[in-house]
């Protein structure tokens, strides 16, 4: 055990245990427990660090999870569940075992102490066993030994004097310990030696100026040379010729970097190395001192040569020789340490890229970095890249004064010393000043980058060998760091000053320096960056992204580009441009996929067609879903995006079905005052092809800000651009339809006060107000259309829904001149109604919006819907005015919703009007007749049947556009309905009576024309015709006779030709209907009915007249006359 020393009051180091001349005496001092524990051997066999176990288990679990994340998606559901369950069970067992180990590790310190004690006891037991074996061996070997004769003289001396008298001195010295010196004697001896040393140093010995830092203590002199060594010498005696003796040396160096170097190169040499140094220094100290001849030489051995003698004018200088030797040893020691560190670096991954050599004289160390393998001689070398990047040489240079003698004071002291100690004599040795010289020789055009030689100059003091921190790796990395910095800066300069490379903009290319890490960051697009660095170890370029592009495919792509750059570093600009292009296209494709858009990197265009898009680095084609022949083309130039909308056509007559471009509409981003961006579309036609048309327009689109220099394209911006292209195509299709019809149009912008109906609010976009609409004149688009006068002059056409995934739509807004408020159940209570899917009506503004689902047929659909709506508007307005203008108070409008009109034309008799097929044959009307229930009547008496329903096929023709304007036709229809209502009602009443009353002849009533009804008796041979005539007259005649006799008839039935109230000749029958028989005595029946009507007052004189086989009366008295004629004819037929 080594007890700790302590200090007494005089500052002298003493032991805490009593000693005599350094030898401990027995006492009662017991060592402490801590000291005893330090004596125990530490046993680590079979033990593993808990941290290593935790790390391995966690890494194994993480690796298994990673593998399962890649393999589970390809498994079936059952296999996936089974695999997860097995993994959970296995992992749980491992974690439980690990938990048990962690709990047990709490007692690890106690267990370790027990193992140490066990090892100590085992070692003690081994020593006991060795002692037993040694004693046994001694007993067995001494038994046969023979002793010489007894030494009688020595025995007598012992018996007489009690001690040995003739014992050899060597035995006495080796066995009998000398008498220890007392403390006073020791101090006196050391003081004498120190005085002698100081005397010789002051007066005789020539001390090198580098060893001027000295101190005398403990009977020796200590010389300290900063950054080299510290040694101690003493004298073998007090005589002037007694030589110096070497005691110890310590090299004043500190090994930096890896701590293993400290163990390999201790500051104090030990073992063989210490013996070599001591032997050599002692030899240098006694070089010129004669040695005494040996006492005995074996036969055949020559005596050693005598020591060389110095001339009389030369003074021996042993301390200079010691300095030169230790200086050489210290610097060689440092160089060997650097060589060891360099060799160790090669074993730690630098072997393929670092070559280290040292000269046979161990004075020059050379390290070559960035070693490249030579190319195959059979293959043509692709580039002239040197096989190494540079060379570092560390050499010991002689003949140059070191920094220790640089001060003028030291030089003066050295001159005074030489003058006082040597006088006119000279010294036997001279000081050899050595120093390290570090040279950096970078290879020209290293890594394929040419750097001016003046840039390689380094400031003084950068490349030095510092004994206080010997670290070859730090020195090498410092040089490589400088080399890398020069190369990266040169590349940055070339990229920023090489034409229109796209890297010259501020912030696009930035050099990053973070301690030892150096790289330049390339802004590819948006927030996607690429780090281009030069690996200090390999001297090869590495590419690493710092965005979210670390996908598998992207990483492999970067590796391929890095390999190409390392093969031909001069092509780094081309590689970076390609990487940025691929990154931008990947980002655009990703955003297009987010939006659900179909994108292509290329289309089947020839080079001639692609040249129409101008120079560009790359492109992405986004197909418009609603218009497959149109593409949004995003062109990637050196500094920004360019956008184009193209129309394509597949040439079927070619072998490859190549595509050609038709319209090319360029979308141009530009700043405006309110910091919005606008897109102006100007359509160009470089070369036209048959069937492709070109349009020219200037439009603006408000967008969010986009920094084009960084290729930043937000997903929302791409959506807006795509929507804008859809709008452009939709507008183009509408414009083509208008042009084909010869309808002029103009573009108008949305005003801020333009109101949007709530029904259309769901199909709005942020671009809706920025995309201009189309305005046409009603006189142009409605030319020849029915009811064109109902529309205001300006009609607006706006494509909608082009920004969504649904099919594009077109809305056409028409403001009506006649504002008739919708009414009825279908109109509802809102100010905006939607009577059909394609029509929306704003009652407040009197604006009708026509919505077309198909952009390609929107004009035809609008004209069709307009024809229907306009007619309904005219009909509703005319009906509302009839009660006032015609003095028909019982006419009232019941419902109106732009698609249908229902009104009561007399009492509770109503008609429901709709129109269909407006574009074919002018359209047709559909009339449905019914009756409304009176509020005062009983529900049981209500009959919804309207007898006019039988005449609907004839009445609808009155409203046909071929009959003139709609308003007069409507008036004619209403008048006809009112005039024929008594006829139809009476005939229906007669028919119902014959159905429910027995004994009466059954009859059938039906309409022959709009104002012509027939009452057919049950025998189907007799019938009555009731026909409406002009001037409010009605004719009741025998149906067997024609109302319009032929010109060849000899006996006309009616003297004056009459026309139908409808103005139409429905049929041209002969004079006599051969299918019917004349009613017997019909003229007599007519006269009798006239007489009765006049007598009863049902008819007034002058309004009724019998005419042969007919009775002509006023419409007001037709109802009783029909009843009277029917009654008498029935009676006559019964008699018959």
mmCIF file of C-alpha atoms in Angstrom, residues 137-469:
data_model
loop_
_atom_site.group_PDB
_atom_site.id
_atom_site.type_symbol
_atom_site.label_atom_id
_atom_site.label_comp_id
_atom_site.label_asym_id
_atom_site.label_seq_id
_atom_site.Cartn_x
_atom_site.Cartn_y
_atom_site.Cartn_z
ATOM 1 C CA UNK A 137 10.734 -28.445 -3.733
ATOM 2 C CA UNK A 138 13.472 -27.124 -1.419
ATOM 3 C CA UNK A 139 13.131 -30.119 0.895
ATOM 4 C CA UNK A 140 13.257 -32.546 -1.973
ATOM 5 C CA UNK A 141 16.227 -30.833 -3.656
ATOM 6 C CA UNK A 142 18.354 -30.286 -0.500
ATOM 7 C CA UNK A 143 18.198 -33.828 0.711
ATOM 8 C CA UNK A 144 20.772 -35.166 -1.776
ATOM 9 C CA UNK A 145 22.986 -32.066 -1.531
ATOM 10 C CA UNK A 146 26.500 -32.600 -0.065
ATOM 11 C CA UNK A 147 28.189 -30.040 2.148
ATOM 12 C CA UNK A 148 31.898 -29.211 1.970
ATOM 13 C CA UNK A 149 34.158 -29.742 4.867
ATOM 14 C CA UNK A 150 33.534 -27.663 7.911
ATOM 15 C CA UNK A 151 35.204 -24.218 7.954
ATOM 16 C CA UNK A 152 37.191 -24.602 11.155
ATOM 17 C CA UNK A 153 38.702 -21.119 11.058
ATOM 18 C CA UNK A 154 35.394 -19.427 10.740
ATOM 19 C CA UNK A 155 34.013 -21.611 13.469
ATOM 20 C CA UNK A 156 36.804 -20.622 15.805
ATOM 21 C CA UNK A 157 36.250 -16.936 15.019
ATOM 22 C CA UNK A 158 32.615 -17.227 15.846
ATOM 23 C CA UNK A 159 33.292 -19.114 19.043
ATOM 24 C CA UNK A 160 36.069 -16.756 20.108
ATOM 25 C CA UNK A 161 34.813 -13.325 19.014
ATOM 26 C CA UNK A 162 31.143 -14.009 18.484
ATOM 27 C CA UNK A 163 31.158 -12.876 14.816
ATOM 28 C CA UNK A 164 32.654 -13.466 11.397
ATOM 29 C CA UNK A 165 36.186 -12.153 10.822
ATOM 30 C CA UNK A 166 36.950 -13.458 7.395
ATOM 31 C CA UNK A 167 33.554 -12.985 5.634
ATOM 32 C CA UNK A 168 33.853 -11.438 2.087
ATOM 33 C CA UNK A 169 32.826 -7.814 1.807
ATOM 34 C CA UNK A 170 30.410 -8.499 -1.058
ATOM 35 C CA UNK A 171 28.499 -10.920 1.096
ATOM 36 C CA UNK A 172 28.413 -8.424 3.900
ATOM 37 C CA UNK A 173 27.027 -5.705 1.658
ATOM 38 C CA UNK A 174 24.405 -7.962 0.085
ATOM 39 C CA UNK A 175 23.204 -9.543 3.273
ATOM 40 C CA UNK A 176 24.017 -7.211 6.113
ATOM 41 C CA UNK A 177 22.243 -3.868 5.642
ATOM 42 C CA UNK A 178 24.401 -0.806 6.084
ATOM 43 C CA UNK A 179 23.850 1.409 8.974
ATOM 44 C CA UNK A 180 21.140 3.920 7.972
ATOM 45 C CA UNK A 181 22.101 7.539 7.835
ATOM 46 C CA UNK A 182 20.401 9.895 10.141
ATOM 47 C CA UNK A 183 18.276 12.757 8.881
ATOM 48 C CA UNK A 184 21.010 15.252 9.622
ATOM 49 C CA UNK A 185 23.546 13.229 7.677
ATOM 50 C CA UNK A 186 21.194 12.951 4.716
ATOM 51 C CA UNK A 187 20.500 16.659 4.689
ATOM 52 C CA UNK A 188 24.173 17.456 4.985
ATOM 53 C CA UNK A 189 25.060 15.160 2.103
ATOM 54 C CA UNK A 190 22.340 16.590 -0.185
ATOM 55 C CA UNK A 191 23.332 20.126 0.708
ATOM 56 C CA UNK A 192 26.931 19.424 -0.214
ATOM 57 C CA UNK A 193 25.964 17.904 -3.561
ATOM 58 C CA UNK A 194 23.691 20.839 -4.346
ATOM 59 C CA UNK A 195 26.450 23.326 -3.524
ATOM 60 C CA UNK A 196 28.851 21.452 -5.779
ATOM 61 C CA UNK A 197 26.294 21.375 -8.601
ATOM 62 C CA UNK A 198 25.628 25.083 -8.279
ATOM 63 C CA UNK A 199 29.333 25.840 -8.220
ATOM 64 C CA UNK A 200 30.028 23.892 -11.388
ATOM 65 C CA UNK A 201 27.049 25.364 -13.217
ATOM 66 C CA UNK A 202 28.023 28.875 -12.299
ATOM 67 C CA UNK A 203 31.736 28.670 -13.064
ATOM 68 C CA UNK A 204 32.580 25.696 -15.256
ATOM 69 C CA UNK A 205 29.739 24.146 -17.236
ATOM 70 C CA UNK A 206 28.562 25.750 -20.471
ATOM 71 C CA UNK A 207 24.752 25.691 -20.307
ATOM 72 C CA UNK A 208 22.741 25.933 -23.553
ATOM 73 C CA UNK A 209 20.589 28.974 -23.558
ATOM 74 C CA UNK A 210 17.562 26.764 -24.174
ATOM 75 C CA UNK A 211 18.276 25.082 -20.790
ATOM 76 C CA UNK A 212 18.594 28.349 -18.930
ATOM 77 C CA UNK A 213 15.441 27.555 -16.969
ATOM 78 C CA UNK A 214 16.794 25.432 -14.130
ATOM 79 C CA UNK A 215 16.378 24.673 -10.438
ATOM 80 C CA UNK A 216 18.456 22.766 -7.908
ATOM 81 C CA UNK A 217 16.700 20.592 -5.344
ATOM 82 C CA UNK A 218 16.912 17.140 -3.767
ATOM 83 C CA UNK A 219 20.562 16.834 -4.659
ATOM 84 C CA UNK A 220 20.018 17.281 -8.371
ATOM 85 C CA UNK A 221 19.542 19.991 -10.985
ATOM 86 C CA UNK A 222 16.385 20.166 -13.066
ATOM 87 C CA UNK A 223 16.593 21.589 -16.610
ATOM 88 C CA UNK A 224 13.308 22.598 -18.261
ATOM 89 C CA UNK A 225 13.046 23.304 -21.982
ATOM 90 C CA UNK A 226 9.464 24.403 -22.741
ATOM 91 C CA UNK A 227 7.612 22.187 -25.265
ATOM 92 C CA UNK A 228 10.555 19.779 -25.376
ATOM 93 C CA UNK A 229 11.621 18.101 -22.139
ATOM 94 C CA UNK A 230 12.503 18.332 -18.466
ATOM 95 C CA UNK A 231 15.474 16.346 -17.194
ATOM 96 C CA UNK A 232 17.419 16.029 -13.951
ATOM 97 C CA UNK A 233 21.181 15.459 -13.516
ATOM 98 C CA UNK A 234 23.463 15.029 -10.569
ATOM 99 C CA UNK A 235 27.181 14.630 -9.977
ATOM 100 C CA UNK A 236 28.957 11.398 -9.203
ATOM 101 C CA UNK A 237 31.371 13.204 -6.959
ATOM 102 C CA UNK A 238 32.614 16.561 -5.719
ATOM 103 C CA UNK A 239 35.813 16.559 -7.768
ATOM 104 C CA UNK A 240 36.076 18.884 -10.758
ATOM 105 C CA UNK A 241 36.547 15.958 -13.134
ATOM 106 C CA UNK A 242 33.737 13.875 -11.746
ATOM 107 C CA UNK A 243 31.115 13.295 -14.473
ATOM 108 C CA UNK A 244 27.462 14.095 -14.486
ATOM 109 C CA UNK A 245 24.926 11.351 -14.032
ATOM 110 C CA UNK A 246 21.463 11.198 -15.661
ATOM 111 C CA UNK A 247 18.508 10.622 -13.329
ATOM 112 C CA UNK A 248 15.234 11.178 -15.230
ATOM 113 C CA UNK A 249 13.639 12.838 -18.246
ATOM 114 C CA UNK A 250 10.045 13.905 -18.940
ATOM 115 C CA UNK A 251 8.962 14.961 -22.392
ATOM 116 C CA UNK A 252 6.789 18.059 -22.103
ATOM 117 C CA UNK A 253 4.191 16.972 -24.593
ATOM 118 C CA UNK A 254 0.432 16.426 -24.426
ATOM 119 C CA UNK A 255 -1.212 13.956 -26.775
ATOM 120 C CA UNK A 256 -4.464 15.372 -28.125
ATOM 121 C CA UNK A 257 -7.333 13.655 -29.873
ATOM 122 C CA UNK A 258 -7.761 9.998 -28.996
ATOM 123 C CA UNK A 259 -6.813 9.166 -25.405
ATOM 124 C CA UNK A 260 -5.210 5.902 -26.569
ATOM 125 C CA UNK A 261 -2.233 7.897 -27.780
ATOM 126 C CA UNK A 262 -1.497 8.963 -24.205
ATOM 127 C CA UNK A 263 -0.957 5.355 -23.189
ATOM 128 C CA UNK A 264 1.268 4.635 -26.161
ATOM 129 C CA UNK A 265 3.440 7.713 -25.579
ATOM 130 C CA UNK A 266 3.846 8.415 -21.845
ATOM 131 C CA UNK A 267 5.548 11.627 -20.834
ATOM 132 C CA UNK A 268 8.048 9.758 -18.650
ATOM 133 C CA UNK A 269 9.713 6.940 -20.571
ATOM 134 C CA UNK A 270 9.805 3.643 -18.723
ATOM 135 C CA UNK A 271 11.253 0.233 -19.268
ATOM 136 C CA UNK A 272 13.567 -0.372 -22.184
ATOM 137 C CA UNK A 273 13.151 3.122 -23.557
ATOM 138 C CA UNK A 274 14.190 4.694 -20.263
ATOM 139 C CA UNK A 275 17.206 2.389 -20.091
ATOM 140 C CA UNK A 276 18.257 3.326 -23.616
ATOM 141 C CA UNK A 277 17.962 7.036 -22.904
ATOM 142 C CA UNK A 278 19.888 6.739 -19.623
ATOM 143 C CA UNK A 279 22.645 4.689 -21.234
ATOM 144 C CA UNK A 280 23.016 7.087 -24.159
ATOM 145 C CA UNK A 281 22.952 10.237 -22.013
ATOM 146 C CA UNK A 282 25.485 8.795 -19.571
ATOM 147 C CA UNK A 283 27.687 7.931 -22.508
ATOM 148 C CA UNK A 284 27.362 11.497 -23.828
ATOM 149 C CA UNK A 285 28.170 12.902 -20.391
ATOM 150 C CA UNK A 286 31.312 10.754 -20.019
ATOM 151 C CA UNK A 287 32.371 10.957 -23.646
ATOM 152 C CA UNK A 288 35.737 12.680 -22.941
ATOM 153 C CA UNK A 289 36.360 11.327 -19.425
ATOM 154 C CA UNK A 290 38.923 8.474 -19.240
ATOM 155 C CA UNK A 291 37.623 5.284 -17.680
ATOM 156 C CA UNK A 292 39.661 3.086 -15.299
ATOM 157 C CA UNK A 293 40.827 -0.213 -16.749
ATOM 158 C CA UNK A 294 38.751 -3.226 -15.828
ATOM 159 C CA UNK A 295 39.929 -5.338 -12.878
ATOM 160 C CA UNK A 296 39.766 -8.581 -14.764
ATOM 161 C CA UNK A 297 39.468 -9.450 -18.429
ATOM 162 C CA UNK A 298 38.645 -12.916 -19.598
ATOM 163 C CA UNK A 299 41.186 -14.473 -21.910
ATOM 164 C CA UNK A 300 40.742 -13.411 -25.531
ATOM 165 C CA UNK A 301 38.833 -10.199 -24.690
ATOM 166 C CA UNK A 302 40.458 -6.988 -25.781
ATOM 167 C CA UNK A 303 40.282 -4.019 -23.419
ATOM 168 C CA UNK A 304 37.839 -1.219 -24.363
ATOM 169 C CA UNK A 305 39.294 1.630 -26.409
ATOM 170 C CA UNK A 306 40.352 4.643 -24.419
ATOM 171 C CA UNK A 307 38.178 7.764 -24.297
ATOM 172 C CA UNK A 308 38.917 10.380 -26.944
ATOM 173 C CA UNK A 309 40.975 13.298 -25.796
ATOM 174 C CA UNK A 310 40.166 16.932 -26.490
ATOM 175 C CA UNK A 311 42.705 19.469 -27.631
ATOM 176 C CA UNK A 312 43.943 21.867 -25.042
ATOM 177 C CA UNK A 313 42.016 24.807 -26.499
ATOM 178 C CA UNK A 314 38.735 22.913 -26.493
ATOM 179 C CA UNK A 315 36.547 22.704 -23.439
ATOM 180 C CA UNK A 316 34.248 19.765 -22.871
ATOM 181 C CA UNK A 317 30.544 20.782 -22.916
ATOM 182 C CA UNK A 318 28.513 17.723 -21.826
ATOM 183 C CA UNK A 319 25.325 19.720 -21.189
ATOM 184 C CA UNK A 320 25.198 20.835 -24.848
ATOM 185 C CA UNK A 321 25.439 17.207 -25.912
ATOM 186 C CA UNK A 322 22.639 16.320 -23.507
ATOM 187 C CA UNK A 323 20.496 19.121 -24.899
ATOM 188 C CA UNK A 324 21.102 18.102 -28.535
ATOM 189 C CA UNK A 325 20.292 14.490 -27.771
ATOM 190 C CA UNK A 326 17.152 15.175 -25.730
ATOM 191 C CA UNK A 327 15.997 17.772 -28.249
ATOM 192 C CA UNK A 328 16.291 15.192 -31.013
ATOM 193 C CA UNK A 329 14.585 12.591 -28.820
ATOM 194 C CA UNK A 330 11.705 14.919 -27.905
ATOM 195 C CA UNK A 331 11.029 16.008 -31.470
ATOM 196 C CA UNK A 332 11.350 12.442 -32.746
ATOM 197 C CA UNK A 333 8.997 11.417 -29.941
ATOM 198 C CA UNK A 334 6.469 14.031 -31.150
ATOM 199 C CA UNK A 335 6.857 13.002 -34.781
ATOM 200 C CA UNK A 336 6.356 9.364 -33.842
ATOM 201 C CA UNK A 337 3.226 10.331 -31.936
ATOM 202 C CA UNK A 338 1.898 12.151 -35.013
ATOM 203 C CA UNK A 339 2.748 9.169 -37.182
ATOM 204 C CA UNK A 340 0.965 6.858 -34.745
ATOM 205 C CA UNK A 341 -2.130 9.094 -34.827
ATOM 206 C CA UNK A 342 -2.073 9.201 -38.624
ATOM 207 C CA UNK A 343 -1.742 5.416 -38.813
ATOM 208 C CA UNK A 344 -4.588 5.017 -36.350
ATOM 209 C CA UNK A 345 -6.766 7.292 -38.491
ATOM 210 C CA UNK A 346 -6.200 4.958 -41.422
ATOM 211 C CA UNK A 347 -7.437 2.049 -39.346
ATOM 212 C CA UNK A 348 -10.561 4.024 -38.400
ATOM 213 C CA UNK A 349 -11.941 4.463 -41.909
ATOM 214 C CA UNK A 350 -9.346 6.635 -43.628
ATOM 215 C CA UNK A 351 -7.295 3.788 -45.142
ATOM 216 C CA UNK A 352 -8.730 4.138 -48.654
ATOM 217 C CA UNK A 353 -8.429 7.916 -48.731
ATOM 218 C CA UNK A 354 -5.296 8.712 -46.669
ATOM 219 C CA UNK A 355 -1.722 7.624 -47.310
ATOM 220 C CA UNK A 356 0.898 8.166 -44.564
ATOM 221 C CA UNK A 357 4.653 7.615 -44.946
ATOM 222 C CA UNK A 358 7.736 8.452 -42.901
ATOM 223 C CA UNK A 359 11.339 8.509 -44.092
ATOM 224 C CA UNK A 360 13.821 5.896 -42.887
ATOM 225 C CA UNK A 361 15.629 8.483 -40.772
ATOM 226 C CA UNK A 362 12.290 9.207 -39.061
ATOM 227 C CA UNK A 363 12.563 12.926 -39.682
ATOM 228 C CA UNK A 364 9.954 13.570 -42.404
ATOM 229 C CA UNK A 365 6.284 12.604 -42.143
ATOM 230 C CA UNK A 366 4.165 12.851 -45.281
ATOM 231 C CA UNK A 367 0.355 12.476 -45.448
ATOM 232 C CA UNK A 368 -1.563 12.474 -48.734
ATOM 233 C CA UNK A 369 -5.325 12.909 -48.488
ATOM 234 C CA UNK A 370 -8.306 12.371 -50.813
ATOM 235 C CA UNK A 371 -6.735 9.389 -52.527
ATOM 236 C CA UNK A 372 -8.610 8.262 -55.633
ATOM 237 C CA UNK A 373 -8.331 4.903 -57.270
ATOM 238 C CA UNK A 374 -6.779 5.100 -60.728
ATOM 239 C CA UNK A 375 -9.165 4.512 -63.605
ATOM 240 C CA UNK A 376 -8.951 1.404 -65.704
ATOM 241 C CA UNK A 377 -6.414 1.903 -68.461
ATOM 242 C CA UNK A 378 -8.615 0.066 -70.936
ATOM 243 C CA UNK A 379 -11.379 2.609 -70.464
ATOM 244 C CA UNK A 380 -11.104 6.126 -71.724
ATOM 245 C CA UNK A 381 -10.777 8.439 -68.727
ATOM 246 C CA UNK A 382 -13.797 10.697 -68.416
ATOM 247 C CA UNK A 383 -11.986 13.521 -66.702
ATOM 248 C CA UNK A 384 -8.543 14.659 -65.623
ATOM 249 C CA UNK A 385 -9.242 14.642 -61.888
ATOM 250 C CA UNK A 386 -5.952 14.148 -59.931
ATOM 251 C CA UNK A 387 -5.534 10.981 -57.926
ATOM 252 C CA UNK A 388 -5.118 12.889 -54.653
ATOM 253 C CA UNK A 389 -6.243 16.190 -53.244
ATOM 254 C CA UNK A 390 -3.117 17.393 -51.504
ATOM 255 C CA UNK A 391 -0.110 16.554 -49.368
ATOM 256 C CA UNK A 392 0.992 17.549 -45.852
ATOM 257 C CA UNK A 393 4.684 17.284 -44.939
ATOM 258 C CA UNK A 394 5.973 17.541 -41.342
ATOM 259 C CA UNK A 395 9.746 17.584 -41.159
ATOM 260 C CA UNK A 396 12.476 18.418 -38.638
ATOM 261 C CA UNK A 397 14.611 21.237 -40.030
ATOM 262 C CA UNK A 398 18.150 21.935 -38.800
ATOM 263 C CA UNK A 399 20.250 25.101 -38.778
ATOM 264 C CA UNK A 400 17.461 27.475 -37.828
ATOM 265 C CA UNK A 401 17.423 29.093 -34.405
ATOM 266 C CA UNK A 402 14.394 28.268 -32.348
ATOM 267 C CA UNK A 403 12.129 30.678 -30.671
ATOM 268 C CA UNK A 404 13.839 30.188 -27.293
ATOM 269 C CA UNK A 405 16.846 32.285 -28.375
ATOM 270 C CA UNK A 406 14.861 34.987 -30.001
ATOM 271 C CA UNK A 407 15.101 37.540 -27.207
ATOM 272 C CA UNK A 408 18.031 39.957 -27.099
ATOM 273 C CA UNK A 409 18.431 39.446 -23.364
ATOM 274 C CA UNK A 410 18.989 35.727 -23.817
ATOM 275 C CA UNK A 411 21.576 36.371 -26.523
ATOM 276 C CA UNK A 412 23.528 38.745 -24.284
ATOM 277 C CA UNK A 413 23.501 36.257 -21.437
ATOM 278 C CA UNK A 414 24.733 33.522 -23.769
ATOM 279 C CA UNK A 415 27.626 35.674 -24.976
ATOM 280 C CA UNK A 416 28.610 36.556 -21.404
ATOM 281 C CA UNK A 417 28.520 32.896 -20.405
ATOM 282 C CA UNK A 418 30.767 31.818 -23.272
ATOM 283 C CA UNK A 419 33.216 34.656 -22.573
ATOM 284 C CA UNK A 420 33.471 33.924 -18.866
ATOM 285 C CA UNK A 421 33.613 30.120 -19.006
ATOM 286 C CA UNK A 422 35.530 29.498 -22.216
ATOM 287 C CA UNK A 423 37.675 32.522 -22.548
ATOM 288 C CA UNK A 424 39.757 32.087 -25.633
ATOM 289 C CA UNK A 425 38.947 28.414 -25.886
ATOM 290 C CA UNK A 426 36.236 26.833 -27.938
ATOM 291 C CA UNK A 427 33.449 24.446 -26.989
ATOM 292 C CA UNK A 428 33.602 20.802 -27.899
ATOM 293 C CA UNK A 429 29.990 20.813 -29.153
ATOM 294 C CA UNK A 430 27.584 23.309 -30.661
ATOM 295 C CA UNK A 431 23.882 23.705 -30.123
ATOM 296 C CA UNK A 432 21.817 22.128 -32.886
ATOM 297 C CA UNK A 433 18.606 24.142 -33.144
ATOM 298 C CA UNK A 434 15.761 22.097 -34.614
ATOM 299 C CA UNK A 435 12.176 22.906 -35.385
ATOM 300 C CA UNK A 436 9.174 21.404 -37.149
ATOM 301 C CA UNK A 437 8.298 22.669 -40.600
ATOM 302 C CA UNK A 438 4.744 21.938 -41.816
ATOM 303 C CA UNK A 439 4.090 22.388 -45.520
ATOM 304 C CA UNK A 440 0.726 22.079 -47.255
ATOM 305 C CA UNK A 441 0.950 21.289 -50.946
ATOM 306 C CA UNK A 442 -2.564 21.182 -52.464
ATOM 307 C CA UNK A 443 -2.765 19.405 -55.802
ATOM 308 C CA UNK A 444 -3.633 21.733 -58.695
ATOM 309 C CA UNK A 445 -7.120 21.170 -60.076
ATOM 310 C CA UNK A 446 -7.938 18.958 -57.095
ATOM 311 C CA UNK A 447 -11.427 17.420 -57.271
ATOM 312 C CA UNK A 448 -11.613 18.871 -60.768
ATOM 313 C CA UNK A 449 -11.956 22.438 -59.427
ATOM 314 C CA UNK A 450 -9.308 24.929 -60.482
ATOM 315 C CA UNK A 451 -8.368 27.328 -57.677
ATOM 316 C CA UNK A 452 -5.855 30.188 -58.057
ATOM 317 C CA UNK A 453 -2.578 29.417 -56.215
ATOM 318 C CA UNK A 454 -2.700 32.643 -54.224
ATOM 319 C CA UNK A 455 -5.882 31.448 -52.477
ATOM 320 C CA UNK A 456 -3.947 28.602 -50.862
ATOM 321 C CA UNK A 457 -1.787 30.933 -48.774
ATOM 322 C CA UNK A 458 -2.302 30.501 -45.048
ATOM 323 C CA UNK A 459 -1.477 32.989 -42.274
ATOM 324 C CA UNK A 460 1.628 32.421 -40.177
ATOM 325 C CA UNK A 461 1.111 30.235 -37.173
ATOM 326 C CA UNK A 462 -1.753 28.226 -38.621
ATOM 327 C CA UNK A 463 0.266 25.114 -39.484
ATOM 328 C CA UNK A 464 2.459 24.396 -36.459
ATOM 329 C CA UNK A 465 3.223 21.344 -34.347
ATOM 330 C CA UNK A 466 2.114 22.270 -30.852
ATOM 331 C CA UNK A 467 3.739 20.079 -28.231
ATOM 332 C CA UNK A 468 1.005 20.993 -25.781
ATOM 333 C CA UNK A 469 -1.598 19.481 -28.108
#
